[in-house]
Coordinates of C-alpha atoms and ligand atoms in Angstrom, one line a residue:
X154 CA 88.0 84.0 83.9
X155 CA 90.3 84.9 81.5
X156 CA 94.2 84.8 82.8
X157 CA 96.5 87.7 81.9
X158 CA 99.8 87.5 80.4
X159 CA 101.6 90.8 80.9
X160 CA 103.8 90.3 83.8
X161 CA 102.7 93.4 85.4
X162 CA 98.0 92.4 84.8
X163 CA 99.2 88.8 86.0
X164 CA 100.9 90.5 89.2
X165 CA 97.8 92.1 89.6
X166 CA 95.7 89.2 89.0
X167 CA 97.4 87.0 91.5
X168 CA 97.3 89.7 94.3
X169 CA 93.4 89.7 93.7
X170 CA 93.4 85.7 93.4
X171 CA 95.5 85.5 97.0
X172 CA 92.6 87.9 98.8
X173 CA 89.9 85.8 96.7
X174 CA 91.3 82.4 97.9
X175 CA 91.4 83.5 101.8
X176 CA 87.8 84.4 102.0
X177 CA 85.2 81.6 103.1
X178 CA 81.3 82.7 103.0
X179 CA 78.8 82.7 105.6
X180 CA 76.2 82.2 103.3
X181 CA 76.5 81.4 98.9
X182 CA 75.5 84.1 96.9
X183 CA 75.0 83.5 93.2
X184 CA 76.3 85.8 90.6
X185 CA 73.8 85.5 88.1
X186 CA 72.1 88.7 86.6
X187 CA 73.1 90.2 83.6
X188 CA 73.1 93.5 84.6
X189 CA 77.0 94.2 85.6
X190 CA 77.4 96.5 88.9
X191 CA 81.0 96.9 90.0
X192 CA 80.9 97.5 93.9
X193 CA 84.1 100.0 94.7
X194 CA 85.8 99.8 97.6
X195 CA 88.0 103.7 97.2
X196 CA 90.6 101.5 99.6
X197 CA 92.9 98.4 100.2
X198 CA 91.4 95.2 100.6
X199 CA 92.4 95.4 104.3
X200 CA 90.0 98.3 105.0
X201 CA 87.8 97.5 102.6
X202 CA 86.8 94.0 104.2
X203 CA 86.3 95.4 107.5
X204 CA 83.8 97.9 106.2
X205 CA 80.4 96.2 106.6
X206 CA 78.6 98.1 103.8
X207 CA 80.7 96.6 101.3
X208 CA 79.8 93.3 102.7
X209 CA 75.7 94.2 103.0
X210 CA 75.8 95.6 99.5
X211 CA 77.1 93.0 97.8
X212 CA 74.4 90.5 99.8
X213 CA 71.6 92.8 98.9
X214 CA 72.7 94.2 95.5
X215 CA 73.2 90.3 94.0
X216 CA 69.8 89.3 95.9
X217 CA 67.9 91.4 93.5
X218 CA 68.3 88.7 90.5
X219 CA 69.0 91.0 87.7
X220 CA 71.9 92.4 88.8
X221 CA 75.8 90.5 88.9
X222 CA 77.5 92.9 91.4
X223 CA 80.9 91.8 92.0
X224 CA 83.7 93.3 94.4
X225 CA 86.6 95.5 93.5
X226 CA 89.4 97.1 95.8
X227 CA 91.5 100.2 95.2
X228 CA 95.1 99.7 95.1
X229 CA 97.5 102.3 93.8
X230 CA 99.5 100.1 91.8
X231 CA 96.8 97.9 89.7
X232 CA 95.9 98.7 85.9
X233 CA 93.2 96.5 85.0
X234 CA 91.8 96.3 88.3
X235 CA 90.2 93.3 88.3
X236 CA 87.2 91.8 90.6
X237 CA 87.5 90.0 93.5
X238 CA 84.7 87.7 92.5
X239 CA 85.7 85.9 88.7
X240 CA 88.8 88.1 88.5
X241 CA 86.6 90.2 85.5
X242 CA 88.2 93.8 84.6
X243 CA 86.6 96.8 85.9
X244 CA 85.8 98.3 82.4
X245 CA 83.4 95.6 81.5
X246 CA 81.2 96.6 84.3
X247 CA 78.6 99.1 82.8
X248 CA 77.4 100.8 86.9
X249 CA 80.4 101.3 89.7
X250 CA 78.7 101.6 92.7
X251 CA 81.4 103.5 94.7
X252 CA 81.2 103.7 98.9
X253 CA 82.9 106.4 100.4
X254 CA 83.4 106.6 103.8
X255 CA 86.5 108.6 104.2
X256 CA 87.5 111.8 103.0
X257 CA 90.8 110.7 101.9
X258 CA 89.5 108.0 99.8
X259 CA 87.7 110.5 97.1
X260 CA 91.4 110.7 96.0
X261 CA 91.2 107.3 95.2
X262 CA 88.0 107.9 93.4
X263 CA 89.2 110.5 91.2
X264 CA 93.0 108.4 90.6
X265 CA 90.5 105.7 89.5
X266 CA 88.7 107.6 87.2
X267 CA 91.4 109.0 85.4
X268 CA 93.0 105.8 85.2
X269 CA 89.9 104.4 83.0
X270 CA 89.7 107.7 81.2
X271 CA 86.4 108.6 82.7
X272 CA 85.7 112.2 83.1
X273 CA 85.6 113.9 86.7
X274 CA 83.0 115.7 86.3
X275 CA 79.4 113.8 85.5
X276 CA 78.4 116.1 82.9
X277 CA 81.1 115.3 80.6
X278 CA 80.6 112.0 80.2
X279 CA 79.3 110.0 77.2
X280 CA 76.8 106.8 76.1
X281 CA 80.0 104.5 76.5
X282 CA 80.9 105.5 79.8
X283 CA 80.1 103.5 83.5
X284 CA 77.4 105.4 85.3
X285 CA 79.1 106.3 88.9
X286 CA 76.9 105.7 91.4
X287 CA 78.3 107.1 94.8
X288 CA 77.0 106.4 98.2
X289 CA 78.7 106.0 102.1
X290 CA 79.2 107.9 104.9
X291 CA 80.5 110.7 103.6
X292 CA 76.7 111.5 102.1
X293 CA 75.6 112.2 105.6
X294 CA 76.8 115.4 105.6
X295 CA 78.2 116.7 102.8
X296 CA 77.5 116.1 98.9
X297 CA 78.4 118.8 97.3
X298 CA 81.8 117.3 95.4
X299 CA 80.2 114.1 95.5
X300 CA 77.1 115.2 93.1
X301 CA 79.7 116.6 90.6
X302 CA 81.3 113.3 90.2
X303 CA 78.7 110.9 90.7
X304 CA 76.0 110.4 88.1
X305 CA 73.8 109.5 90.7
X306 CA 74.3 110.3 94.6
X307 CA 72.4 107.9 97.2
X308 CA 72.1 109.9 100.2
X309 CA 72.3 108.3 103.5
X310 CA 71.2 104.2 104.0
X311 CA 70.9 101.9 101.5
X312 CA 67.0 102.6 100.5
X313 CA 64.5 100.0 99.5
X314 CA 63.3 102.5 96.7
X315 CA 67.2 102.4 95.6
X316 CA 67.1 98.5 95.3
X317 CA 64.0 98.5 93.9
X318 CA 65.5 100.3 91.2
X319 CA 67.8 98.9 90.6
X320 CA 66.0 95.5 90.8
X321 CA 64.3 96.6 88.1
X322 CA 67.3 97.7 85.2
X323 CA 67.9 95.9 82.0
X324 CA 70.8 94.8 80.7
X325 CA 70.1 96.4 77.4
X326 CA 69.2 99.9 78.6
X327 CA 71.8 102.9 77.9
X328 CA 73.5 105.1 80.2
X329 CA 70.8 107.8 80.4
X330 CA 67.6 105.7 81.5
X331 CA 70.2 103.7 84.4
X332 CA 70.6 107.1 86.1
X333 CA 66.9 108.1 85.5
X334 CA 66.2 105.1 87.4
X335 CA 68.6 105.0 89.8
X336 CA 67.9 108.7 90.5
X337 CA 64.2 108.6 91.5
X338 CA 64.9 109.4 95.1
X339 CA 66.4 112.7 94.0
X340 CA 65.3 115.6 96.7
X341 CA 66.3 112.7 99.2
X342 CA 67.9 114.7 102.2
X343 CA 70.0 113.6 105.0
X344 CA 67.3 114.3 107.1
X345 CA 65.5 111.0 105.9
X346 CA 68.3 108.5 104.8
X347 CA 67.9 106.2 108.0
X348 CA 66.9 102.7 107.7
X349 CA 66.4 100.4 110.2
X350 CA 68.0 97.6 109.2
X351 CA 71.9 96.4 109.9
X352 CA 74.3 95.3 108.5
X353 CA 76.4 92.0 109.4
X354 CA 79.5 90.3 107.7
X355 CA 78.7 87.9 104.3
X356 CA 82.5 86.7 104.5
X357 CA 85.7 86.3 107.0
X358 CA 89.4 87.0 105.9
X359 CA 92.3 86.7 107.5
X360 CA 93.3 90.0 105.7
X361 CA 90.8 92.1 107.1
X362 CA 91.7 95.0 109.6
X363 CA 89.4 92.9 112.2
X364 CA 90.8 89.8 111.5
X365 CA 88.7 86.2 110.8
X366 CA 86.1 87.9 112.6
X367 CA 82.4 87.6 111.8
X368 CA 81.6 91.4 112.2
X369 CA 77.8 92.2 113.3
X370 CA 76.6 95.7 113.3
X371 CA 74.6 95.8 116.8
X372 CA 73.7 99.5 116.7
X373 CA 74.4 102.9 114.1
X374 CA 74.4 106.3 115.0
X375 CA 74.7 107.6 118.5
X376 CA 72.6 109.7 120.8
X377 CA 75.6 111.1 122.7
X378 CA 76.1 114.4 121.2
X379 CA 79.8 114.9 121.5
X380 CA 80.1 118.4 119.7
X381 CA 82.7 117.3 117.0
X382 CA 81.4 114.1 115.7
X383 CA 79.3 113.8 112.4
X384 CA 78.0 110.4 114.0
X385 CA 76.1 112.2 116.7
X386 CA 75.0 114.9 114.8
X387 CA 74.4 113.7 111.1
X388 CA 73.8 109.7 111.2
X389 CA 70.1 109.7 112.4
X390 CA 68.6 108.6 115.6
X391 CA 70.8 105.6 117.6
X392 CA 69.3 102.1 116.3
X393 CA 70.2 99.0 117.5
X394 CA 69.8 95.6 116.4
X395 CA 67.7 93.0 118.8
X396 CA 69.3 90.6 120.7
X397 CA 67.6 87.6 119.6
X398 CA 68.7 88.5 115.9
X399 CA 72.5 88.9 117.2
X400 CA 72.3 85.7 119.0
X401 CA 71.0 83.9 115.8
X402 CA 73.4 85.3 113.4
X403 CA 76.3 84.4 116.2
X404 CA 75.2 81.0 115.7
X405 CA 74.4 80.6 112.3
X406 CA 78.7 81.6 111.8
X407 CA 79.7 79.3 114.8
X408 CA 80.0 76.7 112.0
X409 CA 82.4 78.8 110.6
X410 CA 84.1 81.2 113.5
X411 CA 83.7 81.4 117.5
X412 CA 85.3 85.1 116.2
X413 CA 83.4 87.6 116.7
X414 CA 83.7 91.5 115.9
X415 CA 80.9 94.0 117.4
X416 CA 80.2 96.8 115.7
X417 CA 78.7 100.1 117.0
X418 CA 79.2 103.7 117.5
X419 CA 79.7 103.0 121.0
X420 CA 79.2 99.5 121.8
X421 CA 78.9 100.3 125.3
X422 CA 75.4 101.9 124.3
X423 CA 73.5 98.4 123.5
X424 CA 70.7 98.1 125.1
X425 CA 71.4 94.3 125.8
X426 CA 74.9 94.2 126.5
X427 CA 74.6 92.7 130.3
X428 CA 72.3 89.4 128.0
X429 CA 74.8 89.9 125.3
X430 CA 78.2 89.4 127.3
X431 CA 76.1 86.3 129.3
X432 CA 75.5 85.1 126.3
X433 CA 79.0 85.4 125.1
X434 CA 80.6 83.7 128.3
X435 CA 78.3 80.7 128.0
X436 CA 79.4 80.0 124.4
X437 CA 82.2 80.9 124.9
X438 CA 83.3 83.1 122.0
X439 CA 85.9 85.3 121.6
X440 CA 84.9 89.2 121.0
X441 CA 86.3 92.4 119.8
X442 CA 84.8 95.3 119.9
X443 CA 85.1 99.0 117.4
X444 CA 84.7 101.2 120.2
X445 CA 83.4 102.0 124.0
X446 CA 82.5 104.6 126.2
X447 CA 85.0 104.8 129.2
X448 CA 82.0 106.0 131.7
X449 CA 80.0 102.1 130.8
X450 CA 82.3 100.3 131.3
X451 CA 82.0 96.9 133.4
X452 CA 84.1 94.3 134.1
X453 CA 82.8 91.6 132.8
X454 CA 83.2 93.2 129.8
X455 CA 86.8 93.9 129.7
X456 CA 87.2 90.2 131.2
X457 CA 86.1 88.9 127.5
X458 CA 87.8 91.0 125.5
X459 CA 90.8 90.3 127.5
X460 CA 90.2 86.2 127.7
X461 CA 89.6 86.8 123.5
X462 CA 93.2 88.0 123.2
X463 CA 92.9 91.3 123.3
X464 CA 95.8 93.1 124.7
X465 CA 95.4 96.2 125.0
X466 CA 93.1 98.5 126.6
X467 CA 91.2 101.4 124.5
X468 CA 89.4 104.4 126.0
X469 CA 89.1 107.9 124.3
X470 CA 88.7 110.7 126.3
X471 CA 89.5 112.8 123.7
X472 CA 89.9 115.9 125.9
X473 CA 93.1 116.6 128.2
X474 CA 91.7 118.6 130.4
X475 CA 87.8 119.0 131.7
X476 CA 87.5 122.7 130.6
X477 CA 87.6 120.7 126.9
X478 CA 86.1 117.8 127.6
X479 CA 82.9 120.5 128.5
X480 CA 83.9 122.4 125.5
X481 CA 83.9 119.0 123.1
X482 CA 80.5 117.9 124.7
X483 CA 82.2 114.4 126.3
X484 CA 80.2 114.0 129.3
X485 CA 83.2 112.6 130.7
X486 CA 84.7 113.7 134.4
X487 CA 88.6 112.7 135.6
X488 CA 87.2 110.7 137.7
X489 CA 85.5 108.4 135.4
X490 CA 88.6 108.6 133.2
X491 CA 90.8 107.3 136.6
X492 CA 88.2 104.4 137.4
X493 CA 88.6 102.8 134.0
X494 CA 91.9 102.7 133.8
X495 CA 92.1 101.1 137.1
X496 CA 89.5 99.0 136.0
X497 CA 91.7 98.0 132.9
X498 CA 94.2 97.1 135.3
X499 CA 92.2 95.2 137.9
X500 CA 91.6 92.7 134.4
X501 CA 94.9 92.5 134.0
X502 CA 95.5 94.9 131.0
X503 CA 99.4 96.0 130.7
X504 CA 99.0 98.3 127.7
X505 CA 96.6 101.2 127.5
X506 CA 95.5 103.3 124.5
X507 CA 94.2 106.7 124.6
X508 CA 92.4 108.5 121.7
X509 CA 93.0 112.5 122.4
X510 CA 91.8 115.9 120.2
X511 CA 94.1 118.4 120.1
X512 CA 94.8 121.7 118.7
X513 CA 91.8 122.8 118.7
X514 CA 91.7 126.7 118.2
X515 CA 90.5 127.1 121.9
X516 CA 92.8 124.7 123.6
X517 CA 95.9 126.1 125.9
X518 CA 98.7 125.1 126.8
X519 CA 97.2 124.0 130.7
X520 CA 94.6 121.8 128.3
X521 CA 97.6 120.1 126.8
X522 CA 99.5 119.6 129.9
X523 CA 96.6 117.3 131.3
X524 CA 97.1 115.2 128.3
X525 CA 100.5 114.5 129.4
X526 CA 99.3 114.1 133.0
X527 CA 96.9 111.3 132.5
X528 CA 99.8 109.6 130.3
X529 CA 101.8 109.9 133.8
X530 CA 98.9 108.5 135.7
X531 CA 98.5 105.5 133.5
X532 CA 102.3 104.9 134.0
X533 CA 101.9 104.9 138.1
X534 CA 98.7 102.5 137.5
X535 CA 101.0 100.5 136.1
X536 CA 100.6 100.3 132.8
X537 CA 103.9 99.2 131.0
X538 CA 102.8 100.4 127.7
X539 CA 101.3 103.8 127.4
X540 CA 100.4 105.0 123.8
X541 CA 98.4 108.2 123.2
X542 CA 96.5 108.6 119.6
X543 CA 96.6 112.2 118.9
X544 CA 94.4 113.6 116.0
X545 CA 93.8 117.1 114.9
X546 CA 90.5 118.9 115.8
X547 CA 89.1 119.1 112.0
X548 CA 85.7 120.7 112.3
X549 CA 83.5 118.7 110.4
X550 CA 79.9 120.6 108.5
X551 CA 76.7 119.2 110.3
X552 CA 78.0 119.8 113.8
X553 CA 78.5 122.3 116.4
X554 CA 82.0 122.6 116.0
X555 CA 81.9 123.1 112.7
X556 CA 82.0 126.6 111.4
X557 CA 85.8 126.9 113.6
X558 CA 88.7 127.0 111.7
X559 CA 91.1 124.1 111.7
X560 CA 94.4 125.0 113.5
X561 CA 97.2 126.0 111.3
X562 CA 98.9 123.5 110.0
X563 CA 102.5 125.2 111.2
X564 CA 101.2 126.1 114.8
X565 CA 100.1 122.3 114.3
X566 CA 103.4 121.1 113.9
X567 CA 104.9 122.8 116.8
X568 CA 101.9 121.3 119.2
X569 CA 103.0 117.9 118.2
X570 CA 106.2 118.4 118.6
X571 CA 106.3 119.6 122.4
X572 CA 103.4 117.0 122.7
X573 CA 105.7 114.0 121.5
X574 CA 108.3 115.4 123.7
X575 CA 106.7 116.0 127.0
X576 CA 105.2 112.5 126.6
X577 CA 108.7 111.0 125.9
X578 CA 109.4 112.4 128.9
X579 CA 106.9 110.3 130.8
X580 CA 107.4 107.4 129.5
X581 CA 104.4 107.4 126.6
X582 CA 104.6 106.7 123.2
X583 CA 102.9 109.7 121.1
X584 CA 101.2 108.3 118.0
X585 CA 100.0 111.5 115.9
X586 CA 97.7 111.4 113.0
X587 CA 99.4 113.3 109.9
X588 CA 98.9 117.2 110.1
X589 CA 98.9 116.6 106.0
X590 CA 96.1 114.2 105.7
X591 CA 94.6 115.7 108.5
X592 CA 93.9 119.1 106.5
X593 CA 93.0 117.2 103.3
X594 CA 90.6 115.9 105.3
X595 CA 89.3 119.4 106.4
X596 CA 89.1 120.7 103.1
X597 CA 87.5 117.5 101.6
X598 CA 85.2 117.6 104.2
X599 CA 84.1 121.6 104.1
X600 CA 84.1 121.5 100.4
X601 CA 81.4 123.8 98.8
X602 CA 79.9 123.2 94.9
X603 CA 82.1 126.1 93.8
X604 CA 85.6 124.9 95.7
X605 CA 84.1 121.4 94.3
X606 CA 84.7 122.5 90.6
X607 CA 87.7 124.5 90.9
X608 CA 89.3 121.3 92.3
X609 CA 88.7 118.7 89.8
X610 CA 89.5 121.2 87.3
X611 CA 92.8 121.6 89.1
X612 CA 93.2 117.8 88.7
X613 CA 92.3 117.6 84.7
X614 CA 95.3 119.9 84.5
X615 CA 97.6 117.2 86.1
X616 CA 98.3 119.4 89.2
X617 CA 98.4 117.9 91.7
X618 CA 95.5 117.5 93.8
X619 CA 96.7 117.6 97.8
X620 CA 98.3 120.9 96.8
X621 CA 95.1 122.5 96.0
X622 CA 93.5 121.1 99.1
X623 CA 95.8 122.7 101.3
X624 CA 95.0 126.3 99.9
X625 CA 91.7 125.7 99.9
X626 CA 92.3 124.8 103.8
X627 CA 93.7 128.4 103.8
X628 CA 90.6 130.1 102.1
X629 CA 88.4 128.0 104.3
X630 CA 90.0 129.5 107.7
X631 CA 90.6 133.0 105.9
X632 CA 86.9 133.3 105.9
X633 CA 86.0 131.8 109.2
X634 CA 88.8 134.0 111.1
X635 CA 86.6 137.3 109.4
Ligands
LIG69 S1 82.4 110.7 119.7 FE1 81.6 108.6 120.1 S2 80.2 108.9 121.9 FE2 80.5 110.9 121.0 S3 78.8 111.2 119.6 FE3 80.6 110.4 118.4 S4 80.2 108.2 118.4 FE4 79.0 109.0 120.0

């Protein structure tokens, strides 16, 4: 490990050190191949330590013997971007292994690459250049910007024909035979990139977005089918991990943790939840959860999460009124949406969360009004704190809802401002997700091969990307209002 001496590479160096110091292992892994794979997070180290792939592919790609894959973070103001693991700069590392799994974070991608001098666009690049291997969520249903970065795009799950690929590079080989290799599964289609196996956490940090939480993946995809989510639609058949193996891998980090951070699409859809929370109660441990349905939900349940701290109370119902709720696919009637929350009351929740879609291109002004209604209603229950989570509609490809336009981003602003409002005036707190990002995130996601090219060109000419990406919003809705 060399140490920098340029104030601004040593800054860097210690921020990277302080993350580095904070983590402890669940298990060793040994650095000790000699063929160099940088794993990306596009993101801060926050986000990027709660994301479970970048934990399973750093267990998995090191496993392989041949390979010294070591973890890097993105944060706007680093230089030399150095790895987590012996603090080695990125441009030593011959293959960045880069997991998307959020729209915005391909702007981090491309900053990144411009930063090291490494062309957008894979066909430019030369022998002396890292081969850019993308993978992540975002390959689940929608490539087509993705293959004119990446040298190589790995569609879907980790594979076992990827690894075994990769098990198999020299150090010595150039540029051209690595993405030969690593590209044998091209023709790969998202409609055979699900494995079976899950993921679980190789390290805890403080820093984390979860916390010093263990985090187990105890299921992937979802069989609900709400009409505006790529996870129902593009992620593969529901799969769940057994109980017995959560149960052992709860115990193999009790050494460590009695912290413990479930992770699901819905992790009111395990199959063993009733065993799981017994088993929980007994040891116990103290849970979070990512997310749950509000029509399973039990009070046992809600008892653990609140006697593990939690304070408040999470449901998405994601439609105001039942008309959308219908329309979105939910599956979810007022009256379940009551029950809960006096259920969250009854344990003894005071602050409630509610995840809403709005401005959607068929919602009215009577849809809206329910929103505000149900904030009311939580505020008679007696909730003291009432915040509502209000995001965009942004049709996403792969789903039912996704040929609609996206809302205009000025009609937009004047929804969220009568929203914020009217919700003022019952005592809620609106929390809106940015109408900005929001239709970056529409155009990122809907991006065709042709849009694809225009835009990175746009970017070689030091324009400015999120400028681009509104228009192409525009162009995207021109043609979808014909
Ligand atoms: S919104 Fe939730 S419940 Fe609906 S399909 Fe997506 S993950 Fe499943």
């Amino acid at each position: 490990m060399r140490r920098p001496r340029a104030p601004r590479a040593w800054k860097e160096f210690e921020k990277v050190s302080f993350y580095k110091k904070s983590e402890v292992f669940v298990n060793q892994i040994e650095l000790q191949g000699d063929v160099k794979v940088a794993l990306i997070y596009p993101n801060d180290y926050r986000v990027a330590s709660a994301n479970l792939s970048f934990h399973d592919l750093f267990e998995r790609f090191n496993a392989l013997g041949n390979v010294r894959c070591e973890r890097f973070f993105y944060d706007r103001s680093f230089e030399k971007f150095y790895s987590i693991d012996s603090r080695t700069p990125l441009d030593e590392f011959r293959i960045w292994a880069i997991s998307i799994h959020f729209e915005l974070d391909i702007l981090n991608v491309l900053e990144l690459l411009r930063r090291f001098k490494v062309p957008l666009f894979s066909e430019e690049r030369l022998g002396h250049h890292p081969v850019i291997v993308i993978g992540g969520a975002l390959t689940y249903f929608n490539t087509a910007l993705l293959e004119l970065i990446a040298d190589v795009v790995h569609i879907g799950d980790l594979s076992e024909s990827f690894l075994s690929a990769l098990g198999s590079l020299k150090s010595y080989i150039d540029r051209k035979e690595i993405i030969a290799a690593l590209s044998g599964q091209k023709g790969r289609t998202c409609d055979s990139c699900f494995e079976e196996r899950l993921a679980s956490g190789v390290f805890i940090t403080p820093h984390s977005v979860f916390g010093d939480r263990f985090l187990i993946e105890i299921g992937r995809s979802c069989f609900r089918k709400c009409r505006f989510c790529v996870v129902g639609y593009c992620f593969g058949p529901a799969r769940f991990r057994g109980l017995d193996e959560v149960m052992k891998l709860m115990e193999t980090a009790s050494h460590l943790t009695n912290k413990f951070g479930l992770i699901a699409a819905t992790v009111t859809d395990y199959p063993y939840l009733e065993e799981l929370l017994n088993f929980i109660e007994k040891r116990d441990y103290q849970v979070s959860v990512s997310s749950l349905r509000l029509d399973a939900l039990n009070e046992k349940l809600l008892t653990i999460l609140r006697k593990s701290g939690q304070e408040q109370f999470t449901i998405a119902p994601e439609g105001g009124s039942q008309r959308l709720r219908n329309l979105y696919g939910k599956g979810i009637s007022g009256e379940q949406i009551l029950s809960a929350l006096k259920l969250g009351r009854m344990v003894g929740f005071r602050h409630v969360k509610l995840y809403y879609i709005y401005g959607a291109v068929f919602e009215s002004e009577e849809d809206r009004r329910e929103i505000v209604e149900t904030a009311k209603l939580c505020r008679e229950l007696g909730y003291s704190k009432v915040t509502l989570s209000l995001n965009p509609l942004i049709p996403k490809p792969g789903t039912p809802l996704g040929a609609l336009p996206m809302q205009d981003r000025r009609i937009l602003r004047g929804l969220e401002r009568n929203l914020a409002l009217a919700l003022r005036s019952v005592g809620a707190k609106a929390d809106f997700e940015s109408i900005k990002e929001s239709v970056i995130q529409f155009s990122l996601a809907n991006m065709d091969r042709n849009g694809g090219r225009e835009f990175l060109l746009w970017i070689n000419n030091n324009k400015k990307g999120r400028e681009f990406l509104y228009k192409y919003a525009e162009r995207i809705n021109l043609q979808r209002k014909e």
